[in-house]
Amino acid sequence: MPQRLGVFGGTFDPPHRGHLAVAVAARGQLGLDRVLLVVANDPWKKSPGREITPAADRLAMAQALIRGDDGQPITGLEVSDAEIRRGGPSYTVTTLRELREANPGAELYLIIGRDLVDDFGSWHESTEIERLATIVVVDRPGYVSDAKRGWKLLVVPPVDVSSTELRDRLRDGRDVSAHMTQAVVDEIHQRGLYGVGASA
């Protein structure tokens, strides 16, 4: 049986329970051997519009996320720093090519949010992305676009939160515990991110 590998890329600025729910659901519903949370180095579609937290900090937060609430690694979830090590703008097609080369014969499943479906054609080498991986669309509230023919749908219980909202909450000193694991919150405090004072 070929290895079935999920690829879940993102800025993860910060990562939250919604990201975790997607990764866990993908592994279970699609029967994946591993799900890689691929932390973008320079998310070229976002970086012109706002300041992005340094990649090393976002990587550390993603690594904290997959430790779960009990501090133990969540089976089948891994964090990849491939795009950070590569440097420059983060292109999904390049990441998929590298994964295919490193994992000969593996079946790749690219997990994207439903909010990205309509814009998918503008992705760098989007046709090649579809050749390299099966596209898996996360069913999210508020978006009604049908997944393209041949794309899979991943049904995830809605988590009504966004990284943008969490950044605002953190800056304002509001509670984020319902939407973020304690390990990620601890990492934010230790690094002094989002206007949160670094711990002594």
Short mmCIF file of C-alpha atoms in Angstrom, two decimals:
data_model
loop_
_atom_site.label_atom_id
_atom_site.label_comp_id
_atom_site.label_asym_id
_atom_site.label_seq_id
_atom_site.Cartn_x
_atom_site.Cartn_y
_atom_site.Cartn_z
CA MET A 1 0.00 0.00 0.00
CA PRO A 2 1.43 3.42 -0.93
CA GLN A 3 1.77 5.93 1.86
CA ARG A 4 -1.09 8.43 2.03
CA LEU A 5 0.26 11.83 3.01
CA GLY A 6 -1.83 14.89 3.85
CA VAL A 7 -0.35 18.33 3.16
CA PHE A 8 -1.95 21.15 5.14
CA GLY A 9 -0.13 24.39 4.47
CA GLY A 10 -0.71 27.68 6.21
CA THR A 11 0.63 30.81 7.77
CA PHE A 12 -0.38 29.58 11.26
CA ASP A 13 -0.25 33.11 12.67
CA PRO A 14 -1.24 31.88 15.25
CA PRO A 15 -2.33 28.23 14.92
CA HIS A 16 -5.59 27.41 16.69
CA ARG A 17 -8.04 24.61 17.44
CA GLY A 18 -9.63 25.01 14.01
CA HIS A 19 -6.33 24.07 12.36
CA LEU A 20 -6.01 21.10 14.70
CA ALA A 21 -9.57 19.95 13.98
CA VAL A 22 -8.87 20.00 10.23
CA ALA A 23 -5.65 18.00 10.56
CA VAL A 24 -7.22 15.37 12.84
CA ALA A 25 -10.35 15.08 10.67
CA ALA A 26 -8.28 14.72 7.50
CA ARG A 27 -6.24 11.90 8.95
CA GLY A 28 -9.33 10.05 10.14
CA GLN A 29 -11.76 10.63 7.26
CA LEU A 30 -9.24 10.13 4.46
CA GLY A 31 -7.30 7.30 6.10
CA LEU A 32 -4.01 9.18 5.89
CA ASP A 33 -0.79 7.82 7.34
CA ARG A 34 0.49 11.32 8.18
CA VAL A 35 -0.70 14.90 7.96
CA LEU A 36 2.03 17.50 7.55
CA LEU A 37 1.32 21.02 8.79
CA VAL A 38 3.54 22.97 6.40
CA VAL A 39 4.43 26.38 7.81
CA ALA A 40 4.79 28.99 5.06
CA ASN A 41 8.03 30.96 4.95
CA ASP A 42 6.69 33.96 3.04
CA PRO A 43 2.95 33.56 2.32
CA TRP A 44 3.12 35.64 -0.88
CA LYS A 45 -0.64 36.14 -1.11
CA LYS A 46 -0.79 37.59 2.43
CA SER A 47 2.54 39.26 3.14
CA PRO A 48 1.93 42.40 1.02
CA GLY A 49 -1.19 43.17 3.06
CA ARG A 50 -0.01 42.83 6.64
CA GLU A 51 2.98 42.14 8.84
CA ILE A 52 3.61 38.42 9.25
CA THR A 53 5.04 36.98 12.48
CA PRO A 54 8.59 35.64 11.92
CA ALA A 55 8.64 32.13 10.46
CA ALA A 56 10.64 30.65 13.37
CA ASP A 57 7.95 31.80 15.83
CA ARG A 58 5.12 30.43 13.71
CA LEU A 59 6.98 27.13 13.37
CA ALA A 60 7.39 26.87 17.15
CA MET A 61 3.67 27.58 17.67
CA ALA A 62 2.69 24.92 15.12
CA GLN A 63 4.94 22.41 16.87
CA ALA A 64 3.24 23.30 20.15
CA LEU A 65 -0.19 22.82 18.56
CA ILE A 66 0.39 19.18 17.67
CA ARG A 67 1.39 18.33 21.24
CA GLY A 68 -2.28 18.57 22.18
CA ASP A 69 -3.84 19.54 25.50
CA ASP A 70 -2.05 16.82 27.44
CA GLY A 71 1.38 17.78 26.13
CA GLN A 72 1.71 14.49 24.23
CA PRO A 73 2.32 14.32 20.46
CA ILE A 74 -0.87 13.71 18.47
CA THR A 75 -0.48 10.52 16.46
CA GLY A 76 -0.07 11.05 12.74
CA LEU A 77 0.43 14.81 12.85
CA GLU A 78 3.79 16.39 12.00
CA VAL A 79 5.04 19.92 11.37
CA SER A 80 7.18 20.60 8.30
CA ASP A 81 9.69 23.43 8.01
CA ALA A 82 10.41 22.64 4.35
CA GLU A 83 9.22 26.02 3.06
CA ILE A 84 11.12 27.90 5.76
CA ARG A 85 14.35 26.02 4.96
CA ARG A 86 13.82 26.68 1.27
CA GLY A 87 13.40 30.42 1.87
CA GLY A 88 11.70 32.99 -0.33
CA PRO A 89 8.03 32.97 -1.30
CA SER A 90 6.17 29.79 -0.39
CA TYR A 91 4.80 28.05 -3.47
CA THR A 92 2.67 24.98 -2.84
CA VAL A 93 3.70 23.37 -6.12
CA THR A 94 7.38 23.38 -5.10
CA THR A 95 6.54 21.79 -1.75
CA LEU A 96 4.51 19.05 -3.44
CA ARG A 97 7.34 18.29 -5.86
CA GLU A 98 9.81 17.99 -2.98
CA LEU A 99 7.45 15.72 -1.03
CA ARG A 100 6.91 13.50 -4.05
CA GLU A 101 10.67 13.21 -4.53
CA ALA A 102 11.26 12.44 -0.84
CA ASN A 103 8.36 9.96 -0.65
CA PRO A 104 8.37 7.95 -3.91
CA GLY A 105 5.01 6.38 -4.64
CA ALA A 106 3.18 8.32 -1.93
CA GLU A 107 -0.33 9.60 -2.58
CA LEU A 108 -0.46 13.31 -1.72
CA TYR A 109 -3.60 15.04 -0.48
CA LEU A 110 -3.53 18.83 -0.42
CA ILE A 111 -5.91 20.21 2.18
CA ILE A 112 -7.30 23.71 1.51
CA GLY A 113 -10.04 25.85 3.02
CA ARG A 114 -13.26 26.30 1.08
CA ASP A 115 -12.56 30.05 1.10
CA LEU A 116 -9.60 29.36 -1.23
CA VAL A 117 -11.53 27.41 -3.87
CA ASP A 118 -12.64 30.32 -6.04
CA ASP A 119 -9.13 31.78 -6.07
CA PHE A 120 -7.35 28.48 -6.69
CA GLY A 121 -6.78 29.20 -10.39
CA SER A 122 -4.52 32.12 -9.45
CA TRP A 123 -2.14 29.89 -7.46
CA HIS A 124 1.33 29.45 -8.90
CA GLU A 125 1.13 26.48 -11.34
CA SER A 126 -2.33 25.50 -10.12
CA THR A 127 -2.78 22.90 -12.89
CA GLU A 128 0.44 21.18 -11.85
CA ILE A 129 -0.74 21.20 -8.22
CA GLU A 130 -3.81 19.24 -9.29
CA ARG A 131 -1.60 16.75 -11.13
CA LEU A 132 0.65 16.21 -8.12
CA ALA A 133 -2.01 15.91 -5.40
CA THR A 134 -5.66 15.19 -4.75
CA ILE A 135 -7.29 18.43 -3.61
CA VAL A 136 -9.26 18.16 -0.37
CA VAL A 137 -11.61 21.04 0.43
CA VAL A 138 -12.49 21.77 4.04
CA ASP A 139 -16.19 22.45 4.37
CA ARG A 140 -16.34 25.80 6.18
CA PRO A 141 -19.39 27.89 7.11
CA GLY A 142 -20.11 30.93 4.98
CA TYR A 143 -18.85 29.55 1.66
CA VAL A 144 -21.12 27.91 -0.87
CA SER A 145 -18.77 27.16 -3.79
CA ASP A 146 -18.94 23.54 -4.93
CA ALA A 147 -15.67 21.66 -4.90
CA LYS A 148 -14.37 20.95 -8.41
CA ARG A 149 -14.93 17.58 -10.03
CA GLY A 150 -12.55 15.02 -8.55
CA TRP A 151 -11.82 17.07 -5.48
CA LYS A 152 -12.67 15.55 -2.14
CA LEU A 153 -14.72 17.22 0.59
CA LEU A 154 -13.63 17.12 4.22
CA VAL A 155 -16.41 17.71 6.71
CA VAL A 156 -15.13 19.32 9.90
CA PRO A 157 -17.27 20.55 12.83
CA PRO A 158 -17.20 24.35 12.52
CA VAL A 159 -14.75 26.20 14.74
CA ASP A 160 -15.90 29.80 14.72
CA VAL A 161 -12.55 31.55 15.01
CA SER A 162 -9.87 33.01 12.78
CA SER A 163 -6.20 33.80 13.30
CA THR A 164 -7.00 37.48 12.63
CA GLU A 165 -9.52 37.52 15.47
CA LEU A 166 -7.12 35.73 17.80
CA ARG A 167 -4.33 38.22 17.09
CA ASP A 168 -6.71 41.02 18.06
CA ARG A 169 -7.81 39.21 21.22
CA LEU A 170 -4.22 38.59 22.28
CA ARG A 171 -3.24 42.23 21.70
CA ASP A 172 -6.25 43.35 23.77
CA GLY A 173 -5.47 40.91 26.59
CA ARG A 174 -8.73 38.99 26.09
CA ASP A 175 -9.20 35.29 26.79
CA VAL A 176 -8.31 32.90 23.95
CA SER A 177 -8.41 29.61 25.87
CA ALA A 178 -11.55 28.34 24.09
CA HIS A 179 -9.83 28.56 20.72
CA MET A 180 -6.15 27.85 21.42
CA THR A 181 -4.33 25.05 23.18
CA GLN A 182 -2.42 25.95 26.31
CA ALA A 183 0.84 24.85 24.70
CA VAL A 184 0.41 27.46 21.95
CA VAL A 185 -0.57 30.16 24.44
CA ASP A 186 2.51 29.34 26.52
CA GLU A 187 4.69 29.62 23.40
CA ILE A 188 3.19 33.03 22.62
CA HIS A 189 3.95 34.26 26.14
CA GLN A 190 7.49 32.90 26.10
CA ARG A 191 8.20 34.63 22.80
CA GLY A 192 6.35 37.85 23.56
CA LEU A 193 4.23 37.63 20.41
CA TYR A 194 1.17 39.70 19.46
CA GLY A 195 1.88 42.32 22.08
CA VAL A 196 1.83 39.77 24.90
CA GLY A 197 4.57 40.37 27.46
CA ALA A 198 7.30 37.77 27.45
CA SER A 199 7.44 35.68 30.60
CA ALA A 200 10.32 36.14 32.97
#
